[in-house]
Amino acid sequence: MGILISAILPIGLVALVGVWVGREFTVERQTLARLSIYALVPALVLSSLAQTTLALGNAISILTAFLLHTGLLYLLALTLGRCLQFSPDEKKSLIATTIFANVGNMGLPFVLFSLGEAGLERAIVYLVGSSLMTASVFPIVLKGEGVLKGLRYTLGLPVLWAAIAGIFLQGTGTLMPLPLERAVTLLSDGAIPVALLMLGIQLSETPFVFGRHELMGAGLRLVVSPVLAFNIASLVGLSGIDRQVVVLQAAMPVAVNSLIWVTELGGDTVRVARTIVLSTLLSLGTLPLVLWLSSP
């Protein structure tokens, strides 16, 4: 319970500040979303990747499992959206809440406190895959204007180039000049708080009710996703702590940043915000169970 409190309580407290700000003042969420996408999130990705040490053999297997897992989740969400005759915005929101997990500000501390430094190293590899997916494929999917237009949009996102730069710096052992490193660090420190404040502001404008869309999104994220990840990890030959980290990261609730991307690229922001809250609350019960079931 201490692990869960230390990981989830700060998220809730900052979001509550956002709720208060949203109720007291008129805040332009689109401006905050663009500030995050074009300044804060790229700095976070660059800083994280530049400081990461990756074991190549394990990293490749973990990233392979991540890609297969994300691809199957996308197809599942797309199929469900069509079968249930969701509107375009509802489909985008279901896809976003299904494939975009909170593997950073919640996944990393949870894995660290439950599995130690060895687990954290592998969780960072998973985060690298998620960061690259977010910078490349995710905008194409949500933009919904074809691969070429989506690709042009993606190439204009600083987060993609930040990811490439971070991998280059880490792979070559190159250090950023101290002033640049400090500037990147200052920006990266603001990424998660702004995302959480955005969530709170959105919630201040959202009736606190949950329907079948939110329950479906939370169920896909917290139940279907880790079960699928366990089988995929086993299929690609992962075992022990490698497989356990993949399953735990796949079991994380919906990422707060998914609200930022949906706000910028399209989707039902109300349902996304509700699903983030619902999945985070339900993860208090599901994460300990997944941790126990995935133990070697």
CSV table of C-alpha atoms in Angstrom, one decimal, residues 13 23 26 34 65 67-68 108 118-119 125 129 143 147 150 152 165-167 176 186 192 221 226 245 252 267 291 295:
chain,number,residue,atom,x,y,z
A,13,LEU,CA,-2.9,16.1,-5.1
A,23,ARG,CA,-13.1,26.4,-11.1
A,26,THR,CA,-10.7,30.7,-17.1
A,34,ARG,CA,0.7,23.0,-27.1
A,65,ALA,CA,7.3,-7.3,-26.8
A,67,LEU,CA,5.6,-3.2,-30.2
A,68,LEU,CA,3.7,-6.4,-30.6
A,108,LEU,CA,8.8,3.9,-13.0
A,118,ALA,CA,17.2,-4.1,-11.9
A,119,GLY,CA,13.5,-3.6,-12.5
A,125,VAL,CA,13.6,0.5,-21.8
A,129,GLY,CA,9.6,2.5,-26.6
A,143,LYS,CA,-4.7,12.9,-36.7
A,147,VAL,CA,-0.2,8.4,-43.3
A,150,GLY,CA,0.3,12.4,-40.3
A,152,ARG,CA,4.4,15.4,-42.0
A,165,ALA,CA,18.9,13.2,-29.9
A,166,GLY,CA,18.6,11.5,-26.6
A,167,ILE,CA,19.3,8.1,-28.1
A,176,MET,CA,25.2,18.1,-23.2
A,186,LEU,CA,14.2,22.9,-15.9
A,192,ILE,CA,4.4,16.0,-15.5
A,221,ARG,CA,-6.1,-0.9,-19.9
A,226,PRO,CA,-1.5,-7.1,-18.8
A,245,VAL,CA,8.4,-5.6,-15.9
A,252,MET,CA,-0.5,0.8,-15.7
A,267,GLY,CA,-10.9,13.1,-29.6
A,291,LEU,CA,2.5,-7.8,-9.3
A,295,SER,CA,6.1,-12.9,-10.0
